[in-house]
XYZ file of C-alpha atoms in Angstrom:
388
model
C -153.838 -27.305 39.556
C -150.951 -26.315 37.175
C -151.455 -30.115 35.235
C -155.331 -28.827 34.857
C -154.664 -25.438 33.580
C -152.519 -26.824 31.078
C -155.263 -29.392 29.663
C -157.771 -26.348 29.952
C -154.842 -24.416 27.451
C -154.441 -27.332 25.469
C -158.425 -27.823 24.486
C -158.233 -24.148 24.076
C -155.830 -24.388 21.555
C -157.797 -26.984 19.723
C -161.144 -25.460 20.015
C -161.735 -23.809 16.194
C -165.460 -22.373 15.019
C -165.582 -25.891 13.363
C -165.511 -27.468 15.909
C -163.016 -29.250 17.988
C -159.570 -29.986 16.339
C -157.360 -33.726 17.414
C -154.809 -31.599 17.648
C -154.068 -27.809 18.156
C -149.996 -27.664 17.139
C -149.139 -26.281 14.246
C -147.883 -29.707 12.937
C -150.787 -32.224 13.652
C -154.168 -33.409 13.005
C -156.549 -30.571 12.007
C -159.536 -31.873 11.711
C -162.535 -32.472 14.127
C -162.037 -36.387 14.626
C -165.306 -38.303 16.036
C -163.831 -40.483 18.432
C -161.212 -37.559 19.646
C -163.690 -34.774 19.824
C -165.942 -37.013 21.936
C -163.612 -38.630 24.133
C -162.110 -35.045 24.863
C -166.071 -34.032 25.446
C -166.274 -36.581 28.690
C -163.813 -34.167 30.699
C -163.768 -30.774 28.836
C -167.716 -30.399 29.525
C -166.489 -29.666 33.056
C -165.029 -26.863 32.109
C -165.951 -23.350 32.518
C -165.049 -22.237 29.087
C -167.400 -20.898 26.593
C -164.998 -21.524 24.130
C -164.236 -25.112 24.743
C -167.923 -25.162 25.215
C -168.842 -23.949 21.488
C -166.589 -26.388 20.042
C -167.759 -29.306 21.338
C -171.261 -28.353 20.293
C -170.036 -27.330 16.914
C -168.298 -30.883 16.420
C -171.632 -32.438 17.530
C -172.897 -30.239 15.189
C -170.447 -31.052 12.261
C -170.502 -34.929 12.479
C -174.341 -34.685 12.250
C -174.300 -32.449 9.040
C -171.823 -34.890 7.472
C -173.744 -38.267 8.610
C -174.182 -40.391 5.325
C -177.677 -41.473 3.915
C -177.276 -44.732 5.158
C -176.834 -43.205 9.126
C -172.684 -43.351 9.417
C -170.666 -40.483 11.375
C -167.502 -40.001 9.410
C -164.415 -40.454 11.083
C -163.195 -37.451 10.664
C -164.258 -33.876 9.023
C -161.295 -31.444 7.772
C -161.697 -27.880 9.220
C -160.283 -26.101 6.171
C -162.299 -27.921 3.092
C -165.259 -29.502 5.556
C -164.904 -32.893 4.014
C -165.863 -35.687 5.187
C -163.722 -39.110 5.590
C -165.444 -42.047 6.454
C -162.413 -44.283 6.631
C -161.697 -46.139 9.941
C -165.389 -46.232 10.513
C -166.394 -48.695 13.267
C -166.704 -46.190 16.233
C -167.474 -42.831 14.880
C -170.782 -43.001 15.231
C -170.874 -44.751 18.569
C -168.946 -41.966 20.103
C -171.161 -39.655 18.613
C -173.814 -40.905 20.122
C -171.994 -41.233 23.852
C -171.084 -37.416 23.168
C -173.720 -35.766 21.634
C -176.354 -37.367 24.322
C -174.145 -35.692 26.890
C -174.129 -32.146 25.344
C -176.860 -32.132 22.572
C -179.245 -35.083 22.308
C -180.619 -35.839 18.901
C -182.546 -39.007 19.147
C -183.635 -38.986 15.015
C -180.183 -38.965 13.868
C -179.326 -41.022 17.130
C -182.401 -43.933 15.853
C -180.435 -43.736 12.171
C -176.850 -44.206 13.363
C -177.848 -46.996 15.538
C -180.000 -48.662 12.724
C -176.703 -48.205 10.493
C -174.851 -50.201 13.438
C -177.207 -52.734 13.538
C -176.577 -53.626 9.816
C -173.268 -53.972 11.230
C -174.323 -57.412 12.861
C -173.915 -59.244 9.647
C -174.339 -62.838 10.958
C -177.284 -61.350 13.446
C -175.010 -62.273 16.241
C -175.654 -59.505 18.349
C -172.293 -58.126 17.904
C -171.316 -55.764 15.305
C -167.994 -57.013 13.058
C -165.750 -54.086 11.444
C -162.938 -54.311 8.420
C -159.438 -54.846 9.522
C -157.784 -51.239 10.937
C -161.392 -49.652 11.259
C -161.419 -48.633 14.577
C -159.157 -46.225 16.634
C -156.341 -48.627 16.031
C -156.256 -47.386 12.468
C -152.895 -49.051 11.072
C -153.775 -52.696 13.115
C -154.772 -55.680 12.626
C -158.109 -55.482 14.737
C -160.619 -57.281 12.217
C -163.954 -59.239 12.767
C -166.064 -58.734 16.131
C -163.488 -56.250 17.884
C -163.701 -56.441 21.987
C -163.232 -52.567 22.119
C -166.277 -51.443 19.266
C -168.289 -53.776 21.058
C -168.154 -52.874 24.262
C -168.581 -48.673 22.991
C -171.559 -50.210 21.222
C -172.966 -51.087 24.994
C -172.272 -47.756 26.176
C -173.785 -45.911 22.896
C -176.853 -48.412 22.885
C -177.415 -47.610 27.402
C -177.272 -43.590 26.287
C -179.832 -43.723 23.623
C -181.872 -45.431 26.233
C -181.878 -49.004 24.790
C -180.966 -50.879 27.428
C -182.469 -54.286 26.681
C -180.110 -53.772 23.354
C -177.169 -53.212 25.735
C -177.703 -55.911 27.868
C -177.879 -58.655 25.129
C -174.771 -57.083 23.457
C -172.940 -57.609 26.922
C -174.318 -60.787 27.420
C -172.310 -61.851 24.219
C -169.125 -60.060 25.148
C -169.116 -61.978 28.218
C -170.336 -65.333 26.656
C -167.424 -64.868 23.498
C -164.301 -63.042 24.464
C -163.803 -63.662 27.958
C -161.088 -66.215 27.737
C -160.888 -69.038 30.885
C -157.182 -69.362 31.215
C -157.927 -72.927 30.356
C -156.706 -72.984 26.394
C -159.430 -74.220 24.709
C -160.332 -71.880 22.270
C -163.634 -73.408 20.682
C -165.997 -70.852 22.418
C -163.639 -68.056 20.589
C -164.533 -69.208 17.234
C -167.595 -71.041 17.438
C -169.388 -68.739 15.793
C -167.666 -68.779 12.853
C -169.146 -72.120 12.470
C -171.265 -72.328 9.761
C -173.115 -74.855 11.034
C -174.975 -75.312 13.961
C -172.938 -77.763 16.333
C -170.335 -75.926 18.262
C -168.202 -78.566 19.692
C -164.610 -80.401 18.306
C -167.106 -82.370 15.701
C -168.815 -80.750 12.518
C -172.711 -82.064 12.108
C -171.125 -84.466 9.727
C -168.935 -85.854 12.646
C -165.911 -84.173 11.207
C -163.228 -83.116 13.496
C -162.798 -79.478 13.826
C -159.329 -77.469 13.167
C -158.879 -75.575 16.272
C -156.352 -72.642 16.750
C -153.436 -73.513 19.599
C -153.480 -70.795 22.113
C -149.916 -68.936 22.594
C -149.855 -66.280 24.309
C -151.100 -65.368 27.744
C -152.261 -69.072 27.962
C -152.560 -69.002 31.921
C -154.322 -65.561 31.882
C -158.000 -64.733 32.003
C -159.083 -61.006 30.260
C -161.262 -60.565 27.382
C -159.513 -61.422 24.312
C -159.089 -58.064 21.635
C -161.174 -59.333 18.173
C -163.120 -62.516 16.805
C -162.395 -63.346 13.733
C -162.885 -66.070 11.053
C -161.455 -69.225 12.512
C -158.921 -66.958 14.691
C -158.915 -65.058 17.657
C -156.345 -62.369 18.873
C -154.538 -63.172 21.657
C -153.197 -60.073 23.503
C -154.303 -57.800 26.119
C -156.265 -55.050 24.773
C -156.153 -51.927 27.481
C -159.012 -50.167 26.024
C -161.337 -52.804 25.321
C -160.962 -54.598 28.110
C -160.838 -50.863 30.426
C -164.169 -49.952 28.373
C -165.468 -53.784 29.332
C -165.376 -52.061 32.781
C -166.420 -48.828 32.076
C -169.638 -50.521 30.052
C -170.898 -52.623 33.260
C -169.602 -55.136 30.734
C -167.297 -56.728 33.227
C -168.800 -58.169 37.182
C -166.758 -57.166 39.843
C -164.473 -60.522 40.050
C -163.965 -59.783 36.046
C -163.247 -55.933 37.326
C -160.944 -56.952 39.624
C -158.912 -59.687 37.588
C -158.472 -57.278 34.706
C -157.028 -54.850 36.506
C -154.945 -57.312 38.396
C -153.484 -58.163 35.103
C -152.409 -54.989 34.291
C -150.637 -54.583 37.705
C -149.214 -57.789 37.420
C -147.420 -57.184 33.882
C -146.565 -53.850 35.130
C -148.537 -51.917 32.195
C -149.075 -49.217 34.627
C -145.919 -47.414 35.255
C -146.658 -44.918 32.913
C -150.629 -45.338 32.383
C -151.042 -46.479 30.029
C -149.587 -49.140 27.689
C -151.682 -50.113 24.756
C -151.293 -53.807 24.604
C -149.358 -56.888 25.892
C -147.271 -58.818 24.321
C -146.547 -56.698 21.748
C -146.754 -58.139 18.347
C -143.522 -58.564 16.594
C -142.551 -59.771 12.710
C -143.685 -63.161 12.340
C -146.544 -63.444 14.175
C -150.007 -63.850 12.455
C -151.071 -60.301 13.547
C -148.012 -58.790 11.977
C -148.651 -57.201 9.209
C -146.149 -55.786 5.915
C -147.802 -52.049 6.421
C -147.148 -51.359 10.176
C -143.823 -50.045 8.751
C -141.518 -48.270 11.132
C -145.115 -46.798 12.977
C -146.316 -49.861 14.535
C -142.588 -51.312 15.468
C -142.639 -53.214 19.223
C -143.643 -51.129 21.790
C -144.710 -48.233 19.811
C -147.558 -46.558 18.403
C -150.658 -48.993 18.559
C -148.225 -51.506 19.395
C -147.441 -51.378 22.574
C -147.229 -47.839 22.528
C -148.403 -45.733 25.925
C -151.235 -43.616 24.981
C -152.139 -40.745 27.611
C -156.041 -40.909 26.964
C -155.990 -44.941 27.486
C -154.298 -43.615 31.250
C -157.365 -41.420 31.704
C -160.041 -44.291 31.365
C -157.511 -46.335 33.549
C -157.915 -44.271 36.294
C -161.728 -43.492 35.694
C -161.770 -47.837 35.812
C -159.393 -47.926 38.716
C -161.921 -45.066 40.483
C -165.385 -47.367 39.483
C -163.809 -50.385 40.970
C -163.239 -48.538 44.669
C -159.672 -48.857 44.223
C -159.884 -44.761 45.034
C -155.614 -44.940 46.728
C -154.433 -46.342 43.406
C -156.728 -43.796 41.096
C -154.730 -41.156 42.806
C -151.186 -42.343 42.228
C -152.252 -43.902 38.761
C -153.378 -39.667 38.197
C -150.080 -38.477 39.471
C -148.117 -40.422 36.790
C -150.895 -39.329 34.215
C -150.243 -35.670 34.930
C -146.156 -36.551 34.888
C -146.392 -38.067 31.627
C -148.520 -35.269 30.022
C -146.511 -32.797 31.893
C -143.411 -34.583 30.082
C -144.806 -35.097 26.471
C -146.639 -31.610 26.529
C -150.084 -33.569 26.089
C -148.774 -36.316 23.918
C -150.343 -38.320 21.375
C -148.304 -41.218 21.862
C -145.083 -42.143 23.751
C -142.792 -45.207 23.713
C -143.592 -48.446 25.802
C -140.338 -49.150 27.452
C -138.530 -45.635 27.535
C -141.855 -43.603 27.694
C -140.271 -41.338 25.394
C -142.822 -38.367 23.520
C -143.293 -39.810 19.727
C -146.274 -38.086 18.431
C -148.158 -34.889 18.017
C -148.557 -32.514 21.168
C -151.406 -30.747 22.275
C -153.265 -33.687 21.656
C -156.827 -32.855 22.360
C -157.786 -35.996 23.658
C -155.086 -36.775 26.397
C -156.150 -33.029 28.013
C -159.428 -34.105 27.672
C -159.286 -37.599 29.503
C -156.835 -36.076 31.975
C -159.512 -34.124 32.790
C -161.712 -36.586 33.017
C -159.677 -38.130 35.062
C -159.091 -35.686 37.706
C -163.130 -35.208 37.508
C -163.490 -39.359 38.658
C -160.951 -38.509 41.414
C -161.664 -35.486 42.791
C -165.486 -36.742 43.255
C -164.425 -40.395 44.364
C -166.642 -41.705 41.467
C -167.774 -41.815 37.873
C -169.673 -38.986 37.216
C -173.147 -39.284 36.280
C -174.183 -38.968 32.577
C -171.423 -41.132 31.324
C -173.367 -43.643 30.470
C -173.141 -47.407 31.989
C -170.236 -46.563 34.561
C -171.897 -43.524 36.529
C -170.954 -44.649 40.574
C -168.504 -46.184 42.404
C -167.996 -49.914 42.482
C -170.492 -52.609 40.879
């Protein structure tokens, strides 16, 4: 219980009349983030704290005061000057809703962020496209229909009780980004067509230019983003973790995504956020990763202690209860290691970012909450239960 007391401490420590900080040492982030706030909310509402308590309800709280006209959570709200920043944008809001519907429900401004997401669908796909770096991998090249924002739209759309919504949103997920380990890559970018046939020929009988698959070619997993003409090609942790999470993924999908993690050992310290990492060169590189995003560190590559708490809640919904607990045991040696890391290396698992991060307490937390019950718990929505 030593590992849970220090979370507890840690969300202590970020827990401000505000609301609740990313980060809560004295050099970090200190201001109530959207997607770190409510990702900390899935395991700190366990918690007997009044304190922790208050601060999730005043970030709730906060993010709704500073929701713009047009129905967008900011990304973030700084405690000392209560200004709002609505850069990296595409999942605020969605984790808002996941959050506050847990804690606080508030279905009017609930019905106005999910009519600003809808406006999001700009080619009325059913799937909602974001700006390059908009989403929690802020300094990435993540652009067009993102896997990850997509499959949080699911479990935002199933907690405001518009499940019809969710299950057409899934049904594209499934019917776009799942990639066949067979590489053809037409379904990936068909609907960038801007016509209406979808195979090699144009409707003028023009051949189409195809992209040549790369990387993972033999693989199956749900590819990371859409975009125009192009399709990323690595393994996305989250996205394809919250494709499980969502109901998203079947069970055979379940079962050969987290295969694939075993297989390319992303595990050993859970968990890593991508494979292959992207290095100079490749398309996805890009000029302003800078010494951040090198290989195998920060969002590139880089093991992220929150991404090892949805691992194990993943590992815990598909019945695979032996390997929750040992995937938990490294969790809680990791954390125990980095002092509640942000970030830490890929290959040496060394700390590199800000401690008392609020989020990897939080989903550690959560974490221990799926395994010590044997099961998602109820209320979070779309993965509540054990497998299937």
């Amino acid at each position: 219980m030593v590992d849970y007391a220090n979370a507890v401490s840690v969300l202590k420590k970020c827990a401000t009349p505000a609301g609740l900080k990313a980060s809560g040492s004295l050099v970090g982030h200190h201001q109530v983030w959207a997607r770190d706030s409510m990702i900390s909310l899935l395991g700190g509402r366990f918690v007997d704290d009044l304190q922790i308590r208050d601060a999730l309800h005043a970030s709730i709280a906060l993010l709704r005061q500073k929701q713009a006209p047009g129905g967008a959570i900011p990304n973030n709200v700084d405690c000392a000057t209560l200004r709002p920043n609505f850069h990296a944008y595409a999942d605020a809001g969605l984790w808002w809703i996941v959050g506050s519907t847990l804690l606080a429900p508030d279905p009017e401004a609930t019905a106005a962020v999910l009519s600003w997401y809808a406006c999001q669908d700009v080619d009325q796909s059913g799937l909602i496209s974001m700006q390059e770096s908009a989403d929690w991998q802020d300094l990435f090249c993540t652009r067009g229909k993102g896997l990850y924002v997509n499959c949080l739209y699911v479990l935002a759309l199933r907690a405001a009780g518009e499940e019809q919504r969710a299950k057409t949103v899934a049904e594209k997920i499934n019917r776009f980004f799942w990639y066949q380990g067979d590489g053809n890559m037409l379904r990936h970018i068909s609907h960038t067509f801007s016509t209406e046939a979808v195979e090699s020929l144009d409707s003028l009988g023009r051949k189409r230019w195809l992209p040549v698959k790369r990387d993972l070619i033999a693989e199956q997993y749900y590819l990371p983003y859409l975009g125009f003409r192009a399709a990323g090609e690595w393994f996305d942790s989250l996205g394809n973790l919250l494709a499980i999470l969502s109901g998203v993924a079947d069970l055979l999908k379940t079962a050969t995504i987290l295969d694939f993690i075993d297989r390319h050992g992303m595990a050993q310290a859970p968990l890593r956020s991508l494979t292959p990492v992207i290095q100079p060169g490749h398309p996805d590189w890009r000029d302003y990763y800078g010494t951040l995003n090198q290989p195998h560190c920060y969002h590139n590559g880089g093991v992220w202690p929150f991404i090892g708490g949805f691992y194990v809640a993943a590992l815990v919904k598909a019945g695979r209860l032996t390997d929750a607990q040992r995937a938990l045991e490294r969790l809680a040696v990791l954390n125990r290691e980095g002092q509640f890391n942000e970030w830490h290396h890929g290959e040496s698992c060394q700390p590199m970012g800000v401690t008392a991060q609020a989020w990897s307490a939080g989903m550690y937390l959560f974490a221990h909450e799926c395994v010590s019950r044997s099961e998602v718990p109820d209320g979070f929505f779309g993965i509540a239960g054990g497998p299937g």
